[in-house]
XYZ file of C-alpha atoms in Angstrom:
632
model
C -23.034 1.111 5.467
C -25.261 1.351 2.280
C -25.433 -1.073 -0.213
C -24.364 -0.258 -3.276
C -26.149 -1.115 -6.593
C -24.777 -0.816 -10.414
C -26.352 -1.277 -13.852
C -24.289 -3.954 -15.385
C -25.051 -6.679 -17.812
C -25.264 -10.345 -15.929
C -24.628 -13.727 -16.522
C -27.957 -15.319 -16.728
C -28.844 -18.678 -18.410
C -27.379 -17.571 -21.686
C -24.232 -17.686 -20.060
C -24.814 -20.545 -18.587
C -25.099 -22.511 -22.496
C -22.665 -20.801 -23.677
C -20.290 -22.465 -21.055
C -21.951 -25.833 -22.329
C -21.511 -25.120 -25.953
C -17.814 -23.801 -25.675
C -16.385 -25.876 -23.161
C -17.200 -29.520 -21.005
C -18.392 -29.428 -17.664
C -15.205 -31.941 -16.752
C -13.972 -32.985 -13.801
C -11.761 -30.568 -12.671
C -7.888 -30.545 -11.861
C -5.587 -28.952 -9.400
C -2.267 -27.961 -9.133
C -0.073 -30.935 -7.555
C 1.482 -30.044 -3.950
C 4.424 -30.687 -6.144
C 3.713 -29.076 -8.992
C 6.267 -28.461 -12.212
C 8.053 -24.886 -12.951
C 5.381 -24.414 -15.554
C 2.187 -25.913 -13.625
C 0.575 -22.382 -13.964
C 0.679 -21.813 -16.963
C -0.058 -25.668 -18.197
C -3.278 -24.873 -16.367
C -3.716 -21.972 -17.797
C -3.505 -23.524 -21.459
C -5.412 -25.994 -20.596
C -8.711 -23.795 -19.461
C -8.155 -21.481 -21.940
C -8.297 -24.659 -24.708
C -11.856 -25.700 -22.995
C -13.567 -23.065 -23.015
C -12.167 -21.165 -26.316
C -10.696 -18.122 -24.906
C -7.339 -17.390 -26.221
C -4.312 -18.108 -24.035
C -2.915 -14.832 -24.381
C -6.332 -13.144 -22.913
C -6.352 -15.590 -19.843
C -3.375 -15.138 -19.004
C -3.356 -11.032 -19.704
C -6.518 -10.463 -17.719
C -5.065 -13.100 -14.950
C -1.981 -10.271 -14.784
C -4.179 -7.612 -14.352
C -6.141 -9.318 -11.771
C -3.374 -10.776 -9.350
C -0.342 -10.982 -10.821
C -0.718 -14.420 -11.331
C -0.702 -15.211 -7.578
C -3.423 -17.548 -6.004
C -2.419 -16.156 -2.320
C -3.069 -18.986 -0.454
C -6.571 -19.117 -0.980
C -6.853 -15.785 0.816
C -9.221 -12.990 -0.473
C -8.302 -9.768 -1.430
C -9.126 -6.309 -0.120
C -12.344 -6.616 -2.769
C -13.244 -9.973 -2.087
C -11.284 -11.570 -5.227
C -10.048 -14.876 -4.649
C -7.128 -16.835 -6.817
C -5.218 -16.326 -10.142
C -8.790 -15.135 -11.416
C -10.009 -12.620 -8.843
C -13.377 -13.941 -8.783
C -15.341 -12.102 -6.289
C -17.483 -13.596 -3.065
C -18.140 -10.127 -0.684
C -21.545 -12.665 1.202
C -20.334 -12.606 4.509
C -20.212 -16.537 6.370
C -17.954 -17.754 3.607
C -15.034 -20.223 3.725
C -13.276 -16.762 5.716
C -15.380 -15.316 8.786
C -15.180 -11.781 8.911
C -13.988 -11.143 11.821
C -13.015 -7.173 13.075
C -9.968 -6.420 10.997
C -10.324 -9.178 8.747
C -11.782 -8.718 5.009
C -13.109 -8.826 2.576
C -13.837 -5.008 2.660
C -17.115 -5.125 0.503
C -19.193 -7.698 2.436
C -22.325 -5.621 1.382
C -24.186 -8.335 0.828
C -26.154 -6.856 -2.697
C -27.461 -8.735 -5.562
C -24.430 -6.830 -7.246
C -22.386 -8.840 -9.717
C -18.944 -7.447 -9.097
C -19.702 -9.236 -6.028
C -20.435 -12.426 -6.966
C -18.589 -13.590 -10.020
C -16.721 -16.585 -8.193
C -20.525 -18.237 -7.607
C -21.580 -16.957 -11.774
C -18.187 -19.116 -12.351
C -18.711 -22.092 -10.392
C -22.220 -22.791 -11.823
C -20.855 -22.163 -15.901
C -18.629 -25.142 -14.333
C -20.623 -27.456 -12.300
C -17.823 -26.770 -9.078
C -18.428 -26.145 -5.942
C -18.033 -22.135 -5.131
C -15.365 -22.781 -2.213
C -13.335 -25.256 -4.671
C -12.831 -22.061 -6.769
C -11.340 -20.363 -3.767
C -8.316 -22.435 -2.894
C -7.762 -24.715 -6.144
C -5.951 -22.289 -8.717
C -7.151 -24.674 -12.064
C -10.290 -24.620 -10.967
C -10.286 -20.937 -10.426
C -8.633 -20.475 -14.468
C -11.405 -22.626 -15.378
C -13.801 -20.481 -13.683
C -12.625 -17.308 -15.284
C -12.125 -18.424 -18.643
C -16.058 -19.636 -18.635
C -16.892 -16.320 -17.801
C -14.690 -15.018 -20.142
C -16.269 -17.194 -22.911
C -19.669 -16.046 -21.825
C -19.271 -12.178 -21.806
C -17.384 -12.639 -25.189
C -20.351 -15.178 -26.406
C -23.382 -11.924 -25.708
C -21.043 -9.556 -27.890
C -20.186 -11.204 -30.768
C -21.872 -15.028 -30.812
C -18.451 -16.135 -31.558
C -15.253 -17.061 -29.897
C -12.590 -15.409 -31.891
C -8.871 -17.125 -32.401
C -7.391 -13.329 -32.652
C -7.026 -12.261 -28.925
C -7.911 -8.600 -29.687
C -11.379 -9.521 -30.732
C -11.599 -10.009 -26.891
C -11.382 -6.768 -25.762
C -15.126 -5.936 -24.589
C -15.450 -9.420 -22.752
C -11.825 -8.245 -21.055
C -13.550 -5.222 -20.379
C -16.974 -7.003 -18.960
C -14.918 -8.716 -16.881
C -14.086 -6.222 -14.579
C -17.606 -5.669 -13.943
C -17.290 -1.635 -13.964
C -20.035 0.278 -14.262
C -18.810 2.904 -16.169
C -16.836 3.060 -19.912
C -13.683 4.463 -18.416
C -13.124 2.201 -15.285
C -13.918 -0.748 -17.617
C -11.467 0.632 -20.878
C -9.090 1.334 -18.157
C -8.953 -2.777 -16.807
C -9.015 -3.700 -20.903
C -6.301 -1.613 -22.054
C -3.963 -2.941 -19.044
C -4.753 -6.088 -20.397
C -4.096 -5.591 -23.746
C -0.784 -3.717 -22.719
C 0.318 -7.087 -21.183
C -0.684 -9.433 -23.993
C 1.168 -7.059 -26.697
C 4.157 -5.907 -25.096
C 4.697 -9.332 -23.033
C 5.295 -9.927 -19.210
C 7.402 -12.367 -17.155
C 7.287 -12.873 -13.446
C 8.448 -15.125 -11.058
C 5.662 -15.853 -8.294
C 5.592 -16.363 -4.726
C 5.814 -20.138 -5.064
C 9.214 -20.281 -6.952
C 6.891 -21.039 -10.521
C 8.089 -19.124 -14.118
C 5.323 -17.677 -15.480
C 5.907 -15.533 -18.844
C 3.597 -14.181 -21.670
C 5.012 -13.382 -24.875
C 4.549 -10.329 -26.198
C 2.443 -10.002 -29.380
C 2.834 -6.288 -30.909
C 0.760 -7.237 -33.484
C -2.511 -7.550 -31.442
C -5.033 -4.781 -32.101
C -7.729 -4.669 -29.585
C -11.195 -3.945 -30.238
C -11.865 -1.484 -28.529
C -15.367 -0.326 -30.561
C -16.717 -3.335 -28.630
C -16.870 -1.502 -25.277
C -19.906 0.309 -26.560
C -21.674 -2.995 -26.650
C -21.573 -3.193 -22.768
C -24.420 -1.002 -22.062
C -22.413 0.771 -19.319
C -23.104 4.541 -17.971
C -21.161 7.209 -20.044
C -18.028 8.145 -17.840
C -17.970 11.839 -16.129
C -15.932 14.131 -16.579
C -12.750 15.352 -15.009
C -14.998 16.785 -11.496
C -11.558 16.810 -9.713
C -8.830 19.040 -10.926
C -6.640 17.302 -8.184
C -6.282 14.039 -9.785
C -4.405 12.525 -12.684
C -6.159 11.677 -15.959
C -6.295 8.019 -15.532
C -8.130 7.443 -11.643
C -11.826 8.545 -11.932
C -12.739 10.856 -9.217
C -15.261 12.574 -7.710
C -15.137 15.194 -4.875
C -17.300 14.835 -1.710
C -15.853 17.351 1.143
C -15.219 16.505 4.500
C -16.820 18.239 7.107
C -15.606 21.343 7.560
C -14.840 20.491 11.248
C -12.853 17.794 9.979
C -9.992 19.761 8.636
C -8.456 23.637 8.026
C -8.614 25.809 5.366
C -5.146 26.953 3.930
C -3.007 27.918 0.862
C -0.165 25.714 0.490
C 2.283 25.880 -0.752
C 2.044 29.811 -1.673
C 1.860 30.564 2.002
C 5.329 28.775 2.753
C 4.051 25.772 4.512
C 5.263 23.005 2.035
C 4.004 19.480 1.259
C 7.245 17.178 1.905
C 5.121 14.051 2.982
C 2.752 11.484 1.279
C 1.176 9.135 3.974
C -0.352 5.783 2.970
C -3.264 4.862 5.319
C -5.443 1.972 4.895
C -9.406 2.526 6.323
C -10.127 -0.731 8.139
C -12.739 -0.703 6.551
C -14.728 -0.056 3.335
C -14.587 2.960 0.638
C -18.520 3.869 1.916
C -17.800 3.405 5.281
C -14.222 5.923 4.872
C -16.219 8.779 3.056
C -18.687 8.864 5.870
C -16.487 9.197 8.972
C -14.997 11.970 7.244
C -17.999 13.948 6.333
C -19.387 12.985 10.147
C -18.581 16.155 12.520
C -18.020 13.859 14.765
C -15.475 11.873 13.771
C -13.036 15.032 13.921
C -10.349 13.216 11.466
C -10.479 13.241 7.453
C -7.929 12.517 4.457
C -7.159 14.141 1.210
C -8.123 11.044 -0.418
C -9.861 7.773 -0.521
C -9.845 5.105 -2.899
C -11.572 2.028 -4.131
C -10.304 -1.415 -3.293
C -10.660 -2.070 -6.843
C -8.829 0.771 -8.410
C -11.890 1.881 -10.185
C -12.665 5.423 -8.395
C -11.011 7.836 -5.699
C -13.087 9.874 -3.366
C -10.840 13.681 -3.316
C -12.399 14.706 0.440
C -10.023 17.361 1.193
C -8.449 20.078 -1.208
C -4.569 19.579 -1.250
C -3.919 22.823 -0.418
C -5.524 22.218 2.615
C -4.540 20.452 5.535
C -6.464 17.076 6.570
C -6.694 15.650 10.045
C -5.197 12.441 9.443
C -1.459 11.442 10.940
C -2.355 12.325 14.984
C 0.590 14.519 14.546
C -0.336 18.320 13.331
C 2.808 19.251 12.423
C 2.101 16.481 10.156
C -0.183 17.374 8.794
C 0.905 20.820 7.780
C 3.264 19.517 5.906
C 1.525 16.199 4.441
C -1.452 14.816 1.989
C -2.870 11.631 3.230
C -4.074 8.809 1.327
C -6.653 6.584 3.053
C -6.817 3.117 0.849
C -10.028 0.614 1.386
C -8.683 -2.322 3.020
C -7.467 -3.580 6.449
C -3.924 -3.917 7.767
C -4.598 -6.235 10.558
C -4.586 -9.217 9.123
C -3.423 -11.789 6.174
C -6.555 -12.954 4.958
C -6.769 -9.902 2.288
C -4.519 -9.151 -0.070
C -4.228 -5.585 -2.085
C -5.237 -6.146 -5.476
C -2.551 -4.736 -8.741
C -5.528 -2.717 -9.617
C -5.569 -0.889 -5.511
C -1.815 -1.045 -5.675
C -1.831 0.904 -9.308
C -4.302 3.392 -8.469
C -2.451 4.699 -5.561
C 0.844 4.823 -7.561
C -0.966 6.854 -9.995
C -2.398 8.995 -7.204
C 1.087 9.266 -5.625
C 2.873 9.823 -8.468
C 0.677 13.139 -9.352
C 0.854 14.208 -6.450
C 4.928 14.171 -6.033
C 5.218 15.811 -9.323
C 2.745 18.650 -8.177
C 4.558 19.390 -4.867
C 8.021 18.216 -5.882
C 8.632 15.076 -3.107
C 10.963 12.990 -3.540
C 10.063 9.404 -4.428
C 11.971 7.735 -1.472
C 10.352 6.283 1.800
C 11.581 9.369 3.301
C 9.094 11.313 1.891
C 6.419 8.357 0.611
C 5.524 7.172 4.084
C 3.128 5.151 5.661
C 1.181 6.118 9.078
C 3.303 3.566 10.977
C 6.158 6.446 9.917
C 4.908 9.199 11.648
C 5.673 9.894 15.785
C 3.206 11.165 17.847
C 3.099 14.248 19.134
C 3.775 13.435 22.876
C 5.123 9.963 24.748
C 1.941 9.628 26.324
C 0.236 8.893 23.101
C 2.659 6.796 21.469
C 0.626 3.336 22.593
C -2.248 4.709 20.731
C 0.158 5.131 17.500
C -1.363 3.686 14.287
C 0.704 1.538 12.472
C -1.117 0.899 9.159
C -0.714 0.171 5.927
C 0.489 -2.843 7.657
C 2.653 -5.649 7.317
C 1.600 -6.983 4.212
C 1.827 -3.369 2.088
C 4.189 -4.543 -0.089
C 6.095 -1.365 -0.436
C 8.705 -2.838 -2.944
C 6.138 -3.369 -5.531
C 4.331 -0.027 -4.870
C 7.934 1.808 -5.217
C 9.014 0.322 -8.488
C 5.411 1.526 -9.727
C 6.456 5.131 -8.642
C 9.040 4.522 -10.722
C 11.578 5.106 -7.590
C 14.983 3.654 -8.677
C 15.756 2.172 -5.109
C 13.095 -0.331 -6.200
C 14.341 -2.006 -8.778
C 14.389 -5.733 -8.043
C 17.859 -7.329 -7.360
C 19.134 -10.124 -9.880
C 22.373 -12.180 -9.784
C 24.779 -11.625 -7.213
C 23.434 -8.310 -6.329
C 19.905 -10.733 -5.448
C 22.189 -13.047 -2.895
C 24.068 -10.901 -1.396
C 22.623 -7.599 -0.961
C 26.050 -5.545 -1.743
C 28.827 -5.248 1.536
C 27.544 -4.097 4.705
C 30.307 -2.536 7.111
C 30.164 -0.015 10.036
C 29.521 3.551 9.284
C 28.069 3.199 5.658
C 23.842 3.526 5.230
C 21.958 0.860 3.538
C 18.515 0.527 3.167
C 16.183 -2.411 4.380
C 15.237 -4.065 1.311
C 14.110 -7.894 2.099
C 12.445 -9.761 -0.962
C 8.730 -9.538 -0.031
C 7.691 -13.056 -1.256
C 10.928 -14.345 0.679
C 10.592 -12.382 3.768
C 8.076 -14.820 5.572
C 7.574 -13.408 9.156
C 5.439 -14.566 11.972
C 2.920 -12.005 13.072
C 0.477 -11.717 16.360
C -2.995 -10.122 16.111
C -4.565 -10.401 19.099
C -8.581 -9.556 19.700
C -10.633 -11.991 21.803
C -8.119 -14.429 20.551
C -4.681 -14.501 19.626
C -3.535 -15.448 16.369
C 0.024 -15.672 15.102
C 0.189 -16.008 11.541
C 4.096 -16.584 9.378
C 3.442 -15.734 5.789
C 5.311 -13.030 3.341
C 5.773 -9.113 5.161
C 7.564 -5.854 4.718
C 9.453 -5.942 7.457
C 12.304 -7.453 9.646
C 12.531 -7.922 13.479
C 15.406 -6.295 15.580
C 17.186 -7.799 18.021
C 19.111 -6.593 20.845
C 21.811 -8.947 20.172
C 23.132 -10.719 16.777
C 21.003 -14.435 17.413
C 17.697 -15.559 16.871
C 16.971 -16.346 20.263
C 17.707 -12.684 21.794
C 15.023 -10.470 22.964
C 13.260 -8.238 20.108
C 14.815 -4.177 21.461
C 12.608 -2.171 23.265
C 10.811 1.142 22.548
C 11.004 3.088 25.931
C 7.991 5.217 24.589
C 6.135 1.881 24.625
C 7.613 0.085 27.359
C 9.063 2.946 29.636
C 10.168 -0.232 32.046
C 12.490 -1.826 29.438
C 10.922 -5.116 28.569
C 11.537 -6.653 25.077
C 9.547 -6.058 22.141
C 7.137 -8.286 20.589
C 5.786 -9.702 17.308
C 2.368 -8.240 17.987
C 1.061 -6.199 14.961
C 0.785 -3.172 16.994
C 4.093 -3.607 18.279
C 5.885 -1.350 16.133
C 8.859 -0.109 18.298
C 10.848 -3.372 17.123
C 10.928 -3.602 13.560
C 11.868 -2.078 10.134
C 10.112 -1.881 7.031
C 11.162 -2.083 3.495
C 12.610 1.464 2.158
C 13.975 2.900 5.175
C 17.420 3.741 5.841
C 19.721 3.713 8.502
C 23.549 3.795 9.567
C 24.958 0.183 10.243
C 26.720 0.363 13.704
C 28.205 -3.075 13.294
C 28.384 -6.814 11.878
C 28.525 -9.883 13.372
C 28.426 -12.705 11.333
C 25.270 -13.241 9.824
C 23.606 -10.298 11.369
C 24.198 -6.479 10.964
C 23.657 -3.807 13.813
C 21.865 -0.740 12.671
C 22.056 2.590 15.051
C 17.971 1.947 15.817
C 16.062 4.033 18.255
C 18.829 5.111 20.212
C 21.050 1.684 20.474
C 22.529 -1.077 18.371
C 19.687 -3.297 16.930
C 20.364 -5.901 15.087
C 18.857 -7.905 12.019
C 19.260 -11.226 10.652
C 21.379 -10.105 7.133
C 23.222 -13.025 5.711
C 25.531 -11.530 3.109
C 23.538 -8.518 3.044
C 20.617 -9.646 1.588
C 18.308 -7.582 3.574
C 19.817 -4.568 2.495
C 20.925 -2.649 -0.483
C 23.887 0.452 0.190
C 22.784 3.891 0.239
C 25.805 5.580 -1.441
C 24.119 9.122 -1.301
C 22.532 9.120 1.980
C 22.558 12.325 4.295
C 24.234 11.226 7.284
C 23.894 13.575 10.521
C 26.047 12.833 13.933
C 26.113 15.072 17.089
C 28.074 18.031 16.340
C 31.130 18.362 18.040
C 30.518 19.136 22.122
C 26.654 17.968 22.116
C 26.768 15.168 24.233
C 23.032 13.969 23.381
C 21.141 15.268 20.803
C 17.355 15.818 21.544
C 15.255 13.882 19.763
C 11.207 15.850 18.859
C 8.420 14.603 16.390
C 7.508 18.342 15.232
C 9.682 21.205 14.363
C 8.006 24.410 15.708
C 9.030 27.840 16.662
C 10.608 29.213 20.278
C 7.480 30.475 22.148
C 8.864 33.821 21.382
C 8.783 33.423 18.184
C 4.977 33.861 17.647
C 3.143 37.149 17.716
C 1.486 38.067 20.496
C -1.953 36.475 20.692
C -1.508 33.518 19.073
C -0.783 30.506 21.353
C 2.692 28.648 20.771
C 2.617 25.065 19.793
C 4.726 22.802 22.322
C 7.805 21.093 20.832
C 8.046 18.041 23.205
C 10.904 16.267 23.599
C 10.819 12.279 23.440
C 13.397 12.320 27.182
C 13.532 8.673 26.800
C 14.655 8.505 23.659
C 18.549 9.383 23.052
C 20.893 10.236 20.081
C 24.688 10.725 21.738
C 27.983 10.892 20.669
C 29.134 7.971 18.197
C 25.568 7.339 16.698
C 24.375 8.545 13.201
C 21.233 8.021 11.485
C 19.850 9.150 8.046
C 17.927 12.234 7.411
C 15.608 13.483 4.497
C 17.332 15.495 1.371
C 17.282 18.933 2.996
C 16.451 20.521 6.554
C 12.928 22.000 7.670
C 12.551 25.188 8.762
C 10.702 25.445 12.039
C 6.974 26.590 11.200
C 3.410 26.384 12.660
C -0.151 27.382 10.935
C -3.438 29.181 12.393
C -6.000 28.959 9.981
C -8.019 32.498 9.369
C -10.732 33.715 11.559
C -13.213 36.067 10.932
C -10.980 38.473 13.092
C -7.679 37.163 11.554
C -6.448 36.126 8.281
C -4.504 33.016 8.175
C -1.280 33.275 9.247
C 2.321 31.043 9.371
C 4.770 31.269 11.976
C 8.522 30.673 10.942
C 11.260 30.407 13.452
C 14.986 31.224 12.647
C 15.792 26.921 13.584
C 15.993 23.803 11.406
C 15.607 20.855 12.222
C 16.926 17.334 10.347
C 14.072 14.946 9.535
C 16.059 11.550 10.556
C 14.892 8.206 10.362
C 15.295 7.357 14.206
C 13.381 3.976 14.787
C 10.405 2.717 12.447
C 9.083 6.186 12.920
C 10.864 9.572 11.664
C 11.583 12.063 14.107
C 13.189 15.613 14.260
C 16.166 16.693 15.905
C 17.806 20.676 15.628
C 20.140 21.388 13.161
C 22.306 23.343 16.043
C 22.737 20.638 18.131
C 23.933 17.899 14.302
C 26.755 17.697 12.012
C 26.871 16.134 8.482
């Protein structure tokens, strides 16, 4: 890994007496274990009255930054920790980084993106690691620096917030103007048109909207920072800065989607486990033999395009995949729930996703938007080796409702107890409140550890009670034995977004048609679910006993021309789909196709077949099954 070095203005001691002259080194406060509705945002008021930085700006650039969530302490995927995001990447800190454990960015430079939670604690006098885990002390921290940056521009602390827009814009620490304008004008899009939000810990937070504020955003000039480039990517939207750095050409296959018939119908969420660097080198490495369309930045501030779309990327272990997908490999790791992904990661993607969709025409559903943990393998054999990132703690409620995807929308009133009726036959969708969805999790390494803290997903059962054993994925335990709450155990569990047919209810709990059986899920009143009133429903047609399950959709071996080697459609045998079950499938039906790339003998050529097959959500993964053999 190379260390990366930017240009960017630094604290220094005349940041340090600015902190004296604007605020008091006092002792410091924390939030009580007990703390009042509005503890937050008392804090809040309170460091933004020491150190002279409006409230409004705190609390705006606190939005941007984390949503106003402290996280237990825990860093995120850039190394930010608390309501503040202050940054600590020097690895040994209060969290050992540990394989699969972040932060990301443990580089290690004398970088001061990296370091802003130490340039905080000493404009306070507090101890670095007090600034990770005690949220006032962490306000107090960023307002300082706030105060400083905002001191070096203007030698004045201005009462009208948009006089703050270049220290806003310092405080992201980009290097460039358009990374840096980018973090400001969120900002100042929160302070004017207002935001509310209701964190993890039950607390009120809200910040009035003031249209009125006009930010300064002349002041950006002052920041010394490298002109931004221009648009080298045609393949991105206007707002993500990106650059294009090909894979090797090993690492993926030369094509002309969609014009040659083989459409995009998938976006796949990846995480790296591991850094942005670290991502762009595997796939440029020969060796490596994997790549993705696309990587981006922990910190939302640049995308790495390593793979024209029209292309097809090595990156879902499935090729029919492939064909038919763009992946999206995010720094960060999955494993554990130490990191966090930061609004600024979460945003970026969105706006990646969101381009994308509208280019190739995919539906924003979690049909369609998956994550790798979605996607079968190609054969049994390699279904232990399945990935099943972006993880547990991808919280794919937020990132839908910033897609704009109206399945998203949160839940209030009744509708947020109950989750709507649930009955036999009718589809719903999984849909558990992230923040209120705390399940225990097992990572296991040298050690194990089992951690219980807010997830994506629900465990199912193979009866309705707490107690029974988690169902079994034959293609992971051909012998029948239960599941388990290991991380990589993903044959017994759902995840927010996908949909399925209920099979039955019992009480408190709901039986979905899962993976070939009844599985069931703790649903009191429905709250786990929402109803999916226009879901595509496919059964066995009349006199198919079982319907075959696949993971691709290719042609009949006689369907290729001669020379050109036919791909294998395996069938998952264990897995079963008879008479009386029903699960959901994706708008429309898939023709059966396959891809050879050109040769210097050969142009590139596509192979359709006269099937289709029904893209069904089957277990956590989607699988295929032949339109012959279904009925609607």
């Amino acid at each position: 890994m190379t260390s990366r070095h930017r240009r960017h203005r630094g604290i220094g001691a005349a940041g340090a007496a600015v902190a004296l002259i604007w605020g008091c080194a006092t002792a410091g406060y924390a939030l009580p274990s007990d703390a009042a509705p509005d503890a937050f945002e008392r804090a809040a008021e309170r460091a933004a009255e020491e150190f002279g930085v409006p409230k409004d700006v705190l609390l705006g650039v606190s939005y941007e930054s984390s949503w106003w969530e402290a996280n237990d302490g825990r860093p995120s995927t850039k190394g930010g920790y608390g309501p503040m995001h202050l940054t600590d990447t020097t690895s040994g800190g209060t969290y050992a980084h540990r394989p699969g454990e972040g932060p990301v960015d443990a580089t290690g430079t004398d970088d001061p993106s990296e370091h802003t939670l130490q340039a905080a604690a000493a404009l306070i006098g507090v101890a670095p690691r007090v600034l990770q885990r005690d949220e006032a002390q962490n306000l107090r921290g960023g307002a300082a620096l706030l105060a400083s940056y905002q001191r070096q521009i203007t030698r004045a602390a201005p009462i009208d917030p948009g006089g703050w827009y270049g220290a806003v814009a310092h405080y992201s620490q980009a290097a460039d103007t358009a990374t840096a304008g980018r973090f400001a004008d969120g900002v100042f899009d929160a302070i004017r048109a207002g935001r509310q939000r209701v964190r993890k810990d039950g607390q009120s937070v809200s910040l009035p909207g003031a249209p009125s504020v006009r930010p300064a955003r002349s002041q950006l000039a002052s920041l010394g920072l490298r002109a931004s480039a221009g648009a080298a990517v045609p393949e991105c939207p206007a707002e993500l800065r990106c650059r294009f750095a090909p894979a090797a050409a090993s690492n993926y296959q030369v094509s002309s989607r969609n014009s040659n018939g083989m459409a995009v119908d998938f976006i796949v969420i990846h995480d790296l486990e591991g850094s942005y660097d670290g991502g762009v080198s595997w796939f440029k490495d020969p060796a490596s033999g994997v790549s993705a369309h696309y990587v981006l930045k922990a910190d939302g501030s640049e995308a790495t395009q390593m793979v024209a779309t029209k292309d097809i990327a090595f990156h879902g272990g499935n090729y029919w995949m492939n064909l038919h997908g763009i992946g999206i490999e995010m720094e960060g790791y999955a494993a554990e729930g130490p990191t966090w992904f930061t609004p600024a990661q979460y945003k970026a993607t969105a706006a990646l996703v969101r381009y994308l969709a509208r280019r190739f025409d995919v539906p924003l559903d979690r049909k369609h938007i998956i994550g790798h943990d979605n996607i079968l393998p190609p054969r049994p054999s390699r279904a232990p080796d399945a990935h099943w990132d972006p993880g547990p703690y991808w919280d794919w409620e937020k990132f839908m409702g910033l897609l704009g995807s109206a399945k998203s929308q949160e839940r209030t009133g009744e509708e947020a107890r109950t989750g709507g009726s649930v009955k036999a036959g009718q589809a719903v969708m999984i849909a558990p409140t992230y923040a209120k969805n705390p399940q225990p999790v097992t990572v296991c390494g040298s050690t194990c550890r089992t951690r219980t803290q807010p997830s994506n997903l629900l465990y199912v059962r193979s009866a309705p009670r707490g107690d029974a054993p988690l169902v079994s994925d034959l293609a992971l335990r051909p012998d029948g034995s239960a599941g388990t709450d290991q991380i990589d155990d993903w044959g017994s569990s759902v995840v927010w977004g996908q949909e399925f047919v209920v099979a039955d209810v019992s009480g408190d709990w709901t039986a979905l048609w899962f993976g070939g059986k009844k599985g069931w899920i703790h649903n009191p009143a429905g709250v786990n679910t929402r109803p999916v009133p226009d879901a595509r429903i496919v059964r066995p047609a009349s006199g198919t006993k079982t319907v075959s399950v696949y993971t691709t959709a290719y042609p009949r071996a006689d369907e290729y021309p001669q020379g050109l080697p036919a791909s294998d459609q395996t069938r998952f045998s264990m897995y079963a789909f008879p008479q009386g079950q029903a699960y959901v499938a994706a708008r429309t039906p898939v023709a059966a196709d396959d891809f050879f790339p050109a040769t210097p003998t050969r142009r590139e050529t596509t192979v359709t077949g006269d099937q289709t097959y029904e893209v069904i959500q089957y277990n956590r993964r989607l699988a295929t099954v032949n339109t012959a053999e279904t009925a609607r």
